[in-house]
PDB file of C-alpha atoms in Angstrom:
ATOM      1  CA  MET J 177      -0.036  -0.180   0.003  1.00  0.00           C
ATOM      2  CA  THR J 178       1.770   3.696  -0.922  1.00  0.00           C
ATOM      3  CA  PRO J 179       2.229   5.996   1.939  1.00  0.00           C
ATOM      4  CA  HIS J 180      -0.091   8.711   2.711  1.00  0.00           C
ATOM      5  CA  TYR J 181       1.851  11.747   2.893  1.00  0.00           C
ATOM      6  CA  LEU J 182       0.666  15.232   5.531  1.00  0.00           C
ATOM      7  CA  GLU J 183      -0.853  16.474   1.466  1.00  0.00           C
ATOM      8  CA  ASP J 184      -2.626  12.764   1.869  1.00  0.00           C
ATOM      9  CA  PHE J 185      -4.747  13.247   4.968  1.00  0.00           C
ATOM     10  CA  ALA J 186      -7.654  15.483   5.975  1.00  0.00           C
ATOM     11  CA  VAL J 187     -10.036  16.063   9.247  1.00  0.00           C
ATOM     12  CA  GLY J 188     -12.673  13.146   9.155  1.00  0.00           C
ATOM     13  CA  GLN J 189     -10.998  10.356   7.455  1.00  0.00           C
ATOM     14  CA  THR J 190     -10.872   7.558   8.794  1.00  0.00           C
ATOM     15  CA  PHE J 191      -9.117   4.134   8.918  1.00  0.00           C
ATOM     16  CA  GLY J 192      -9.998   0.936  10.348  1.00  0.00           C
ATOM     17  CA  SER J 193      -7.189  -2.266  11.610  1.00  0.00           C
ATOM     18  CA  GLY J 194      -7.284  -6.188  11.234  1.00  0.00           C
ATOM     19  CA  ARG J 195      -8.241  -8.154  14.363  1.00  0.00           C
ATOM     20  CA  LEU J 196      -6.221  -9.107  16.596  1.00  0.00           C
ATOM     21  CA  ARG J 197      -7.020 -12.158  19.747  1.00  0.00           C
ATOM     22  CA  VAL J 198      -5.530 -11.865  23.209  1.00  0.00           C
ATOM     23  CA  GLU J 199      -4.233 -15.784  24.441  1.00  0.00           C
ATOM     24  CA  PRO J 200      -4.928 -15.708  27.871  1.00  0.00           C
ATOM     25  CA  GLY J 201      -1.199 -16.839  28.405  1.00  0.00           C
ATOM     26  CA  GLN J 202      -0.202 -13.657  26.762  1.00  0.00           C
ATOM     27  CA  ILE J 203      -1.276 -11.061  29.129  1.00  0.00           C
ATOM     28  CA  ALA J 204       0.179 -12.729  32.127  1.00  0.00           C
ATOM     29  CA  ARG J 205       3.590 -13.096  30.034  1.00  0.00           C
ATOM     30  CA  PHE J 206       3.453  -8.746  29.758  1.00  0.00           C
ATOM     31  CA  ALA J 207       2.455  -8.250  33.255  1.00  0.00           C
ATOM     32  CA  ALA J 208       5.435 -10.466  34.244  1.00  0.00           C
ATOM     33  CA  ASP J 209       8.153  -8.113  32.070  1.00  0.00           C
ATOM     34  CA  PHE J 210       6.201  -5.103  32.679  1.00  0.00           C
ATOM     35  CA  ASP J 211       3.398  -5.121  34.997  1.00  0.00           C
ATOM     36  CA  PRO J 212       4.193  -7.258  38.078  1.00  0.00           C
ATOM     37  CA  GLN J 213       1.071  -6.413  39.831  1.00  0.00           C
ATOM     38  CA  PRO J 214      -1.459  -9.508  41.116  1.00  0.00           C
ATOM     39  CA  PHE J 215      -4.338  -8.622  38.796  1.00  0.00           C
ATOM     40  CA  HIS J 216      -2.782  -8.972  36.032  1.00  0.00           C
ATOM     41  CA  LEU J 217      -0.784 -12.275  36.484  1.00  0.00           C
ATOM     42  CA  ASP J 218      -2.845 -14.660  38.206  1.00  0.00           C
ATOM     43  CA  ASP J 219      -7.326 -14.929  37.917  1.00  0.00           C
ATOM     44  CA  ALA J 220      -7.444 -16.070  41.278  1.00  0.00           C
ATOM     45  CA  ALA J 221      -5.920 -13.331  42.795  1.00  0.00           C
ATOM     46  CA  ALA J 222      -7.247 -10.593  40.544  1.00  0.00           C
ATOM     47  CA  ARG J 223     -10.774 -11.373  41.804  1.00  0.00           C
ATOM     48  CA  GLY J 224     -10.619  -9.851  45.299  1.00  0.00           C
ATOM     49  CA  THR J 225      -9.023  -6.570  43.336  1.00  0.00           C
ATOM     50  CA  ILE J 226     -11.003  -3.597  41.823  1.00  0.00           C
ATOM     51  CA  PHE J 227     -10.774  -5.157  38.101  1.00  0.00           C
ATOM     52  CA  GLN J 228     -12.330  -8.787  39.638  1.00  0.00           C
ATOM     53  CA  GLY J 229     -10.360 -11.076  37.340  1.00  0.00           C
ATOM     54  CA  LEU J 230      -8.259 -11.460  35.475  1.00  0.00           C
ATOM     55  CA  ALA J 231      -6.849  -7.942  33.427  1.00  0.00           C
ATOM     56  CA  ALA J 232      -4.549  -6.950  30.513  1.00  0.00           C
ATOM     57  CA  SER J 233      -1.935  -4.386  31.919  1.00  0.00           C
ATOM     58  CA  GLY J 234      -2.863  -0.527  30.242  1.00  0.00           C
ATOM     59  CA  TRP J 235       0.406  -0.737  28.528  1.00  0.00           C
ATOM     60  CA  HIS J 236      -0.533  -3.858  26.957  1.00  0.00           C
ATOM     61  CA  THR J 237      -3.683  -2.460  24.930  1.00  0.00           C
ATOM     62  CA  ALA J 238      -1.360   0.305  23.834  1.00  0.00           C
ATOM     63  CA  ALA J 239       1.723  -2.037  22.432  1.00  0.00           C
ATOM     64  CA  LEU J 240      -0.887  -4.200  20.721  1.00  0.00           C
ATOM     65  CA  THR J 241      -3.021  -1.186  19.842  1.00  0.00           C
ATOM     66  CA  MET J 242       0.297  -0.114  17.996  1.00  0.00           C
ATOM     67  CA  ARG J 243       0.331  -3.098  16.629  1.00  0.00           C
ATOM     68  CA  LEU J 244      -2.515  -3.026  14.838  1.00  0.00           C
ATOM     69  CA  LEU J 245      -1.979   0.841  13.803  1.00  0.00           C
ATOM     70  CA  VAL J 246       1.705  -0.337  12.218  1.00  0.00           C
ATOM     71  CA  GLU J 247      -0.562  -2.995   9.991  1.00  0.00           C
ATOM     72  CA  GLY J 248      -3.383  -1.079   9.455  1.00  0.00           C
ATOM     73  CA  GLY J 249      -4.494   1.624   7.060  1.00  0.00           C
ATOM     74  CA  LEU J 250      -3.604   4.994   8.395  1.00  0.00           C
ATOM     75  CA  LYS J 251       0.212   4.125   7.029  1.00  0.00           C
ATOM     76  CA  PRO J 252       1.826   7.911   7.260  1.00  0.00           C
ATOM     77  CA  ALA J 253       5.307   8.038   4.658  1.00  0.00           C
ATOM     78  CA  GLY J 254       8.009   7.947   7.049  1.00  0.00           C
ATOM     79  CA  GLY J 255       6.282   5.322   9.598  1.00  0.00           C
ATOM     80  CA  ILE J 256       4.337   5.776  12.479  1.00  0.00           C
ATOM     81  CA  VAL J 257       5.871   8.259  14.822  1.00  0.00           C
ATOM     82  CA  GLY J 258       4.342   9.493  17.918  1.00  0.00           C
ATOM     83  CA  ALA J 259       5.045  12.531  19.600  1.00  0.00           C
ATOM     84  CA  GLY J 260       3.055  11.971  22.370  1.00  0.00           C
ATOM     85  CA  GLY J 261      -0.565  12.002  23.134  1.00  0.00           C
ATOM     86  CA  GLU J 262      -3.698  11.894  25.498  1.00  0.00           C
ATOM     87  CA  LEU J 263      -4.905   7.745  26.148  1.00  0.00           C
ATOM     88  CA  ASN J 264      -7.132   6.506  28.531  1.00  0.00           C
ATOM     89  CA  TRP J 265      -8.652   2.933  29.352  1.00  0.00           C
ATOM     90  CA  PRO J 266     -12.669   2.951  29.564  1.00  0.00           C
ATOM     91  CA  ARG J 267     -12.956  -0.821  30.704  1.00  0.00           C
ATOM     92  CA  PRO J 268     -10.307  -3.358  30.937  1.00  0.00           C
ATOM     93  CA  VAL J 269      -8.874  -5.912  28.412  1.00  0.00           C
ATOM     94  CA  ARG J 270      -9.647  -9.813  29.085  1.00  0.00           C
ATOM     95  CA  PRO J 271      -8.387 -13.057  28.194  1.00  0.00           C
ATOM     96  CA  GLY J 272      -9.539 -14.026  24.843  1.00  0.00           C
ATOM     97  CA  ASP J 273     -10.683 -10.511  23.587  1.00  0.00           C
ATOM     98  CA  GLU J 274     -10.350 -10.069  20.028  1.00  0.00           C
ATOM     99  CA  LEU J 275      -9.318  -6.161  18.890  1.00  0.00           C
ATOM    100  CA  HIS J 276      -9.646  -3.372  16.429  1.00  0.00           C
ATOM    101  CA  LEU J 277      -9.663  -0.312  15.881  1.00  0.00           C
ATOM    102  CA  GLU J 278     -11.347   2.669  15.243  1.00  0.00           C
ATOM    103  CA  SER J 279      -9.129   6.081  13.405  1.00  0.00           C
ATOM    104  CA  GLU J 280     -10.195   9.582  12.538  1.00  0.00           C
ATOM    105  CA  VAL J 281      -8.021  12.169  11.631  1.00  0.00           C
ATOM    106  CA  LEU J 282      -8.940  15.561  13.745  1.00  0.00           C
ATOM    107  CA  GLU J 283      -6.164  17.979  13.132  1.00  0.00           C
ATOM    108  CA  VAL J 284      -3.820  18.756  10.251  1.00  0.00           C
ATOM    109  CA  ARG J 285      -1.048  21.002  10.130  1.00  0.00           C
ATOM    110  CA  PRO J 286       2.601  21.689   8.450  1.00  0.00           C
ATOM    111  CA  SER J 287       5.300  22.357  10.378  1.00  0.00           C
ATOM    112  CA  LYS J 288       6.758  25.975  11.145  1.00  0.00           C
ATOM    113  CA  SER J 289       9.919  25.763  11.334  1.00  0.00           C
ATOM    114  CA  ARG J 290      10.383  22.050   9.750  1.00  0.00           C
ATOM    115  CA  PRO J 291       8.927  22.334   5.488  1.00  0.00           C
ATOM    116  CA  GLU J 292       9.693  18.816   5.147  1.00  0.00           C
ATOM    117  CA  GLN J 293       6.809  17.683   7.703  1.00  0.00           C
ATOM    118  CA  GLY J 294       4.066  18.751   9.980  1.00  0.00           C
ATOM    119  CA  MET J 295       1.801  16.793  12.249  1.00  0.00           C
ATOM    120  CA  ILE J 296      -1.502  14.703  12.051  1.00  0.00           C
ATOM    121  CA  LYS J 297      -3.850  14.309  15.699  1.00  0.00           C
ATOM    122  CA  VAL J 298      -5.471  11.132  14.924  1.00  0.00           C
ATOM    123  CA  ARG J 299      -7.991   9.555  18.086  1.00  0.00           C
ATOM    124  CA  THR J 300      -7.920   5.804  17.714  1.00  0.00           C
ATOM    125  CA  THR J 301     -10.693   3.753  20.003  1.00  0.00           C
ATOM    126  CA  THR J 302      -9.344   0.262  20.473  1.00  0.00           C
ATOM    127  CA  LEU J 303     -12.934  -2.050  20.042  1.00  0.00           C
ATOM    128  CA  ASN J 304     -13.492  -5.953  22.198  1.00  0.00           C
ATOM    129  CA  GLN J 305     -15.519  -8.297  20.376  1.00  0.00           C
ATOM    130  CA  ALA J 306     -18.953  -6.656  21.483  1.00  0.00           C
ATOM    131  CA  ASP J 307     -17.063  -3.242  20.270  1.00  0.00           C
ATOM    132  CA  GLU J 308     -17.354  -1.872  23.599  1.00  0.00           C
ATOM    133  CA  PRO J 309     -13.667   1.082  23.865  1.00  0.00           C
ATOM    134  CA  VAL J 310     -10.862  -0.719  25.573  1.00  0.00           C
ATOM    135  CA  GLN J 311      -8.364   2.104  24.701  1.00  0.00           C
ATOM    136  CA  VAL J 312      -9.093   5.402  23.527  1.00  0.00           C
ATOM    137  CA  LEU J 313      -5.091   6.962  22.628  1.00  0.00           C
ATOM    138  CA  VAL J 314      -5.055  10.427  21.029  1.00  0.00           C
ATOM    139  CA  ALA J 315      -1.710  10.718  19.395  1.00  0.00           C
ATOM    140  CA  ASN J 316       0.491  13.538  17.442  1.00  0.00           C
ATOM    141  CA  LEU J 317       2.275  11.780  15.240  1.00  0.00           C
ATOM    142  CA  VAL J 318       4.976  13.512  12.816  1.00  0.00           C
ATOM    143  CA  VAL J 319       4.193  12.526   8.992  1.00  0.00           C
ATOM    144  CA  LEU J 320       6.405  13.785   5.998  1.00  0.00           C
ATOM    145  CA  ARG J 321       5.896  15.950   3.298  1.00  0.00           C
ATOM    146  CA  ARG J 322       5.367  14.576  -0.025  1.00  0.00           C
ATOM    147  CA  ALA J 323       7.205  17.950  -1.230  1.00  0.00           C
ATOM    148  CA  ALA J 324      10.053  17.068   0.746  1.00  0.00           C
ATOM    149  CA  ALA J 325       9.851  13.389  -0.353  1.00  0.00           C
ATOM    150  CA  ALA J 326      10.260  14.747  -4.142  1.00  0.00           C
ATOM    151  CA  THR J 327      13.085  16.636  -3.420  1.00  0.00           C
ATOM    152  CA  ALA J 328      14.728  13.968  -1.608  1.00  0.00           C
ATOM    153  CA  GLU J 329      14.613  11.899  -4.803  1.00  0.00           C
ATOM    154  CA  LYS J 330      15.240  14.592  -7.206  1.00  0.00           C
ATOM    155  CA  GLU J 331      19.057  14.535  -4.968  1.00  0.00           C
ATOM    156  CA  SER J 332      19.495  10.869  -4.574  1.00  0.00           C
ATOM    157  CA  GLY J 333      19.306  11.380  -8.095  1.00  0.00           C
ATOM    158  CA  ARG J 334      22.161  13.587  -8.766  1.00  0.00           C
TER     159      ARG J 334
ATOM    160  CA  MET A 183       6.967  -1.124  52.558  1.00  0.00           C
ATOM    161  CA  THR A 184       3.596  -0.532  53.939  1.00  0.00           C
ATOM    162  CA  PRO A 185       1.170   1.007  50.885  1.00  0.00           C
ATOM    163  CA  HIS A 186      -0.275   4.637  50.630  1.00  0.00           C
ATOM    164  CA  TYR A 187      -3.947   5.079  51.220  1.00  0.00           C
ATOM    165  CA  LEU A 188      -5.227   8.075  49.904  1.00  0.00           C
ATOM    166  CA  GLU A 189      -5.035   9.925  53.176  1.00  0.00           C
ATOM    167  CA  ASP A 190      -1.124   9.039  52.988  1.00  0.00           C
ATOM    168  CA  PHE A 191      -0.686  11.178  49.810  1.00  0.00           C
ATOM    169  CA  ALA A 192      -0.246  15.059  49.455  1.00  0.00           C
ATOM    170  CA  VAL A 193       0.836  17.559  46.876  1.00  0.00           C
ATOM    171  CA  GLY A 194       4.217  18.438  46.119  1.00  0.00           C
ATOM    172  CA  GLN A 195       5.395  14.324  47.278  1.00  0.00           C
ATOM    173  CA  THR A 196       8.027  13.235  45.116  1.00  0.00           C
ATOM    174  CA  PHE A 197       9.055   9.143  45.336  1.00  0.00           C
ATOM    175  CA  GLY A 198      11.921   7.997  43.246  1.00  0.00           C
ATOM    176  CA  SER A 199      12.398   4.821  41.554  1.00  0.00           C
ATOM    177  CA  GLY A 200      15.373   2.045  41.067  1.00  0.00           C
ATOM    178  CA  ARG A 201      17.079   1.904  37.731  1.00  0.00           C
ATOM    179  CA  LEU A 202      16.926   0.093  34.842  1.00  0.00           C
ATOM    180  CA  ARG A 203      18.895  -1.014  31.843  1.00  0.00           C
ATOM    181  CA  VAL A 204      17.804  -1.566  27.816  1.00  0.00           C
ATOM    182  CA  GLU A 205      19.915  -4.064  26.587  1.00  0.00           C
ATOM    183  CA  PRO A 206      20.067  -3.473  23.239  1.00  0.00           C
ATOM    184  CA  GLY A 207      18.551  -6.978  21.753  1.00  0.00           C
ATOM    185  CA  GLN A 208      15.129  -5.964  23.903  1.00  0.00           C
ATOM    186  CA  ILE A 209      14.593  -3.040  21.695  1.00  0.00           C
ATOM    187  CA  ALA A 210      13.685  -4.991  18.422  1.00  0.00           C
ATOM    188  CA  ARG A 211      12.259  -8.118  20.363  1.00  0.00           C
ATOM    189  CA  PHE A 212       9.653  -6.013  21.778  1.00  0.00           C
ATOM    190  CA  ALA A 213       9.191  -3.742  18.254  1.00  0.00           C
ATOM    191  CA  ALA A 214       9.136  -7.556  16.462  1.00  0.00           C
ATOM    192  CA  ASP A 215       5.755  -8.187  19.036  1.00  0.00           C
ATOM    193  CA  PHE A 216       4.426  -4.545  19.177  1.00  0.00           C
ATOM    194  CA  ASP A 217       6.101  -2.213  16.754  1.00  0.00           C
ATOM    195  CA  PRO A 218       6.783  -3.526  13.704  1.00  0.00           C
ATOM    196  CA  GLN A 219       9.164  -0.248  12.365  1.00  0.00           C
ATOM    197  CA  PRO A 220      12.521  -0.422  11.043  1.00  0.00           C
ATOM    198  CA  PHE A 221      13.526   2.511  13.519  1.00  0.00           C
ATOM    199  CA  HIS A 222      12.762   0.108  16.337  1.00  0.00           C
ATOM    200  CA  LEU A 223      13.764  -2.935  14.871  1.00  0.00           C
ATOM    201  CA  ASP A 224      17.823  -2.548  12.995  1.00  0.00           C
ATOM    202  CA  ASP A 225      20.183   0.117  13.951  1.00  0.00           C
ATOM    203  CA  ALA A 226      21.327   0.125  10.078  1.00  0.00           C
ATOM    204  CA  ALA A 227      17.566   0.736   8.358  1.00  0.00           C
ATOM    205  CA  ALA A 228      17.218   2.926  11.530  1.00  0.00           C
ATOM    206  CA  ARG A 229      19.846   5.642   9.641  1.00  0.00           C
ATOM    207  CA  GLY A 230      17.859   7.513   7.419  1.00  0.00           C
ATOM    208  CA  THR A 231      15.168   7.419   9.127  1.00  0.00           C
ATOM    209  CA  ILE A 232      13.934  10.777  11.822  1.00  0.00           C
ATOM    210  CA  PHE A 233      15.490   8.626  14.627  1.00  0.00           C
ATOM    211  CA  GLN A 234      19.075   8.736  12.702  1.00  0.00           C
ATOM    212  CA  GLY A 235      19.249   5.157  14.625  1.00  0.00           C
ATOM    213  CA  LEU A 236      18.497   2.277  17.028  1.00  0.00           C
ATOM    214  CA  ALA A 237      15.478   3.714  19.049  1.00  0.00           C
ATOM    215  CA  ALA A 238      13.319   2.148  21.509  1.00  0.00           C
ATOM    216  CA  SER A 239       9.335   2.024  20.795  1.00  0.00           C
ATOM    217  CA  GLY A 240       7.431   4.738  22.945  1.00  0.00           C
ATOM    218  CA  TRP A 241       5.400   2.000  23.936  1.00  0.00           C
ATOM    219  CA  HIS A 242       8.489  -0.027  24.961  1.00  0.00           C
ATOM    220  CA  THR A 243       9.591   3.142  27.376  1.00  0.00           C
ATOM    221  CA  ALA A 244       5.949   3.128  28.922  1.00  0.00           C
ATOM    222  CA  ALA A 245       6.137  -0.178  29.610  1.00  0.00           C
ATOM    223  CA  LEU A 246       9.494  -0.063  31.094  1.00  0.00           C
ATOM    224  CA  THR A 247       8.044   3.018  32.968  1.00  0.00           C
ATOM    225  CA  MET A 248       5.313   0.749  34.867  1.00  0.00           C
ATOM    226  CA  ARG A 249       8.000  -1.569  35.320  1.00  0.00           C
ATOM    227  CA  LEU A 250       9.755   0.884  37.540  1.00  0.00           C
ATOM    228  CA  LEU A 251       6.706   2.292  39.328  1.00  0.00           C
ATOM    229  CA  VAL A 252       5.854  -0.745  40.026  1.00  0.00           C
ATOM    230  CA  GLU A 253       9.102  -1.453  42.113  1.00  0.00           C
ATOM    231  CA  GLY A 254       9.076   2.034  43.014  1.00  0.00           C
ATOM    232  CA  GLY A 255       8.600   4.280  46.164  1.00  0.00           C
ATOM    233  CA  LEU A 256       4.814   4.964  45.707  1.00  0.00           C
ATOM    234  CA  LYS A 257       2.832   1.997  46.240  1.00  0.00           C
ATOM    235  CA  PRO A 258      -0.822   3.021  46.737  1.00  0.00           C
ATOM    236  CA  ALA A 259      -3.133   0.815  48.320  1.00  0.00           C
ATOM    237  CA  GLY A 260      -4.217  -0.905  45.576  1.00  0.00           C
ATOM    238  CA  GLY A 261      -2.043  -1.478  43.248  1.00  0.00           C
ATOM    239  CA  ILE A 262      -1.395   1.480  40.352  1.00  0.00           C
ATOM    240  CA  VAL A 263      -4.215   1.294  38.542  1.00  0.00           C
ATOM    241  CA  GLY A 264      -4.211   3.810  35.915  1.00  0.00           C
ATOM    242  CA  ALA A 265      -7.608   5.106  34.641  1.00  0.00           C
ATOM    243  CA  GLY A 266      -5.545   7.966  31.737  1.00  0.00           C
ATOM    244  CA  GLY A 267      -3.187   9.622  31.271  1.00  0.00           C
ATOM    245  CA  GLU A 268      -0.939  12.312  28.966  1.00  0.00           C
ATOM    246  CA  LEU A 269       2.100  10.694  27.468  1.00  0.00           C
ATOM    247  CA  ASN A 270       4.837  12.685  25.591  1.00  0.00           C
ATOM    248  CA  TRP A 271       8.754  11.573  24.579  1.00  0.00           C
ATOM    249  CA  PRO A 272      10.644  14.348  24.403  1.00  0.00           C
ATOM    250  CA  ARG A 273      13.854  12.285  23.594  1.00  0.00           C
ATOM    251  CA  PRO A 274      14.528   8.434  22.240  1.00  0.00           C
ATOM    252  CA  VAL A 275      15.513   5.917  24.231  1.00  0.00           C
ATOM    253  CA  ARG A 276      19.213   4.297  22.294  1.00  0.00           C
ATOM    254  CA  PRO A 277      20.726   1.021  23.057  1.00  0.00           C
ATOM    255  CA  GLY A 278      22.450   0.387  26.653  1.00  0.00           C
ATOM    256  CA  ASP A 279      20.688   3.685  27.893  1.00  0.00           C
ATOM    257  CA  GLU A 280      19.906   3.238  32.152  1.00  0.00           C
ATOM    258  CA  LEU A 281      16.382   4.407  32.923  1.00  0.00           C
ATOM    259  CA  HIS A 282      15.052   5.987  35.937  1.00  0.00           C
ATOM    260  CA  LEU A 283      11.940   7.781  37.234  1.00  0.00           C
ATOM    261  CA  GLU A 284      11.195  10.982  39.151  1.00  0.00           C
ATOM    262  CA  SER A 285       7.235  11.164  40.801  1.00  0.00           C
ATOM    263  CA  GLU A 286       5.454  13.931  41.692  1.00  0.00           C
ATOM    264  CA  VAL A 287       1.730  14.006  43.241  1.00  0.00           C
ATOM    265  CA  LEU A 288       0.157  17.260  41.568  1.00  0.00           C
ATOM    266  CA  GLU A 289      -3.402  16.455  42.805  1.00  0.00           C
ATOM    267  CA  VAL A 290      -5.527  14.426  45.307  1.00  0.00           C
ATOM    268  CA  ARG A 291      -9.210  13.779  45.370  1.00  0.00           C
ATOM    269  CA  PRO A 292     -11.905  11.630  46.733  1.00  0.00           C
ATOM    270  CA  SER A 293     -14.135  10.373  44.773  1.00  0.00           C
ATOM    271  CA  LYS A 294     -17.599  11.464  45.317  1.00  0.00           C
ATOM    272  CA  SER A 295     -19.421   8.592  44.166  1.00  0.00           C
ATOM    273  CA  ARG A 296     -17.922   5.827  45.484  1.00  0.00           C
ATOM    274  CA  PRO A 297     -16.586   6.950  49.356  1.00  0.00           C
ATOM    275  CA  GLU A 298     -13.954   3.830  49.572  1.00  0.00           C
ATOM    276  CA  GLN A 299     -11.722   5.344  46.493  1.00  0.00           C
ATOM    277  CA  GLY A 300     -10.264   8.472  44.779  1.00  0.00           C
ATOM    278  CA  MET A 301      -7.973   9.804  42.641  1.00  0.00           C
ATOM    279  CA  ILE A 302      -4.732  10.997  42.781  1.00  0.00           C
ATOM    280  CA  LYS A 303      -2.888  12.703  39.278  1.00  0.00           C
ATOM    281  CA  VAL A 304       1.159  12.069  39.024  1.00  0.00           C
ATOM    282  CA  ARG A 305       3.458  13.875  37.072  1.00  0.00           C
ATOM    283  CA  THR A 306       6.166  10.870  36.578  1.00  0.00           C
ATOM    284  CA  THR A 307       9.203  12.169  34.122  1.00  0.00           C
ATOM    285  CA  THR A 308      11.027   8.334  33.064  1.00  0.00           C
ATOM    286  CA  LEU A 309      14.760  10.021  32.681  1.00  0.00           C
ATOM    287  CA  ASN A 310      18.038   8.240  31.151  1.00  0.00           C
ATOM    288  CA  GLN A 311      21.739   8.054  32.287  1.00  0.00           C
ATOM    289  CA  ALA A 312      22.348  11.567  31.820  1.00  0.00           C
ATOM    290  CA  ASP A 313      19.337  12.583  32.965  1.00  0.00           C
ATOM    291  CA  GLU A 314      17.549  13.991  30.488  1.00  0.00           C
ATOM    292  CA  PRO A 315      14.181  13.191  30.266  1.00  0.00           C
ATOM    293  CA  VAL A 316      12.853  10.143  27.555  1.00  0.00           C
ATOM    294  CA  GLN A 317       9.381  10.258  28.686  1.00  0.00           C
ATOM    295  CA  VAL A 318       6.421  12.679  30.507  1.00  0.00           C
ATOM    296  CA  LEU A 319       3.812  10.476  32.316  1.00  0.00           C
ATOM    297  CA  VAL A 320       0.910  12.550  34.024  1.00  0.00           C
ATOM    298  CA  ALA A 321      -1.542  10.018  35.186  1.00  0.00           C
ATOM    299  CA  ASN A 322      -4.250   9.834  36.724  1.00  0.00           C
ATOM    300  CA  LEU A 323      -4.349   6.790  39.666  1.00  0.00           C
ATOM    301  CA  VAL A 324      -7.733   4.892  41.572  1.00  0.00           C
ATOM    302  CA  VAL A 325      -6.573   5.070  45.285  1.00  0.00           C
ATOM    303  CA  LEU A 326      -8.078   3.461  47.685  1.00  0.00           C
ATOM    304  CA  ARG A 327      -9.059   4.921  51.141  1.00  0.00           C
ATOM    305  CA  ARG A 328      -7.588   4.087  54.589  1.00  0.00           C
ATOM    306  CA  ALA A 329     -11.618   4.327  55.473  1.00  0.00           C
ATOM    307  CA  ALA A 330     -12.554   1.275  53.294  1.00  0.00           C
ATOM    308  CA  ALA A 331      -9.422  -0.637  54.312  1.00  0.00           C
ATOM    309  CA  ALA A 332     -10.541  -0.678  57.853  1.00  0.00           C
ATOM    310  CA  THR A 333     -13.974  -1.628  57.445  1.00  0.00           C
ATOM    311  CA  ALA A 334     -13.042  -4.007  55.060  1.00  0.00           C
ATOM    312  CA  GLU A 335     -10.902  -5.868  57.884  1.00  0.00           C
ATOM    313  CA  LYS A 336     -13.453  -5.382  60.554  1.00  0.00           C
ATOM    314  CA  GLU A 337     -16.428  -6.823  57.719  1.00  0.00           C
ATOM    315  CA  SER A 338     -13.394 -10.034  58.002  1.00  0.00           C
ATOM    316  CA  GLY A 339     -13.229 -10.397  61.453  1.00  0.00           C
ATOM    317  CA  ARG A 340     -16.546 -10.733  61.636  1.00  0.00           C
TER     318      ARG A 340
END
């Protein structure tokens, strides 16, 4: 698929993704490496906690969302390079959940100081198999401009 | 270490963490699972990109930050349970970097609808070995109140 340059993005565009199943063993493995708390490691231990059963670390949900984004339809030129953003986890991801994304472009703006690039603001909602949101990420992404790509091609052709 | 209940937190408190070295192979392994883009997978491929060399996925930095938070001095009662927050990556994490955290409590507020808990807002800056910030996370965390814990103990003692 052709990458999308800054000029190809417009407010209101939407992009989808494939689907990814969260295997039960994956949740505890990610947690052992990065978020070793009882409610992410063991179902029995999670029963008496705020999660009332095994739940994926929010950072695991974020990482799985990134996997779907990289393989999804957004495809910004230069790759998916985030400068930062806002993140919310309205409900937990459970073992066996199947995730997919809905992304919408909220802003498109050229950089004033760097003519070869710009930023887009994208809201990406991660949904489970019941279409309930499990994460909402509003991220600012650095995207190359088509003009910059044309210049680079010209230079490399010299 | 004794956990901290909502009543134990106050605006302006600071908490530190241990240190964690980012092994070179770890960066590509995390990227292969969650963020398979050239600048996170291979140093040679990363040279011609915006990162100008191998850089950890921002989600890897976030996950490593969580590991340091869980093992650090914050220790909220009920565990570290984030409802969401804001995330920025001012500079990339490089192979061999050694990370540590500085956390500061920005807000403490009891819940109006749920008397057994409250929220704290905490800014956690992840710093490399040169004390340069690589991530700034402002997160809202759910924390149990001491009163709730006392009630639970009384009930379990009946």
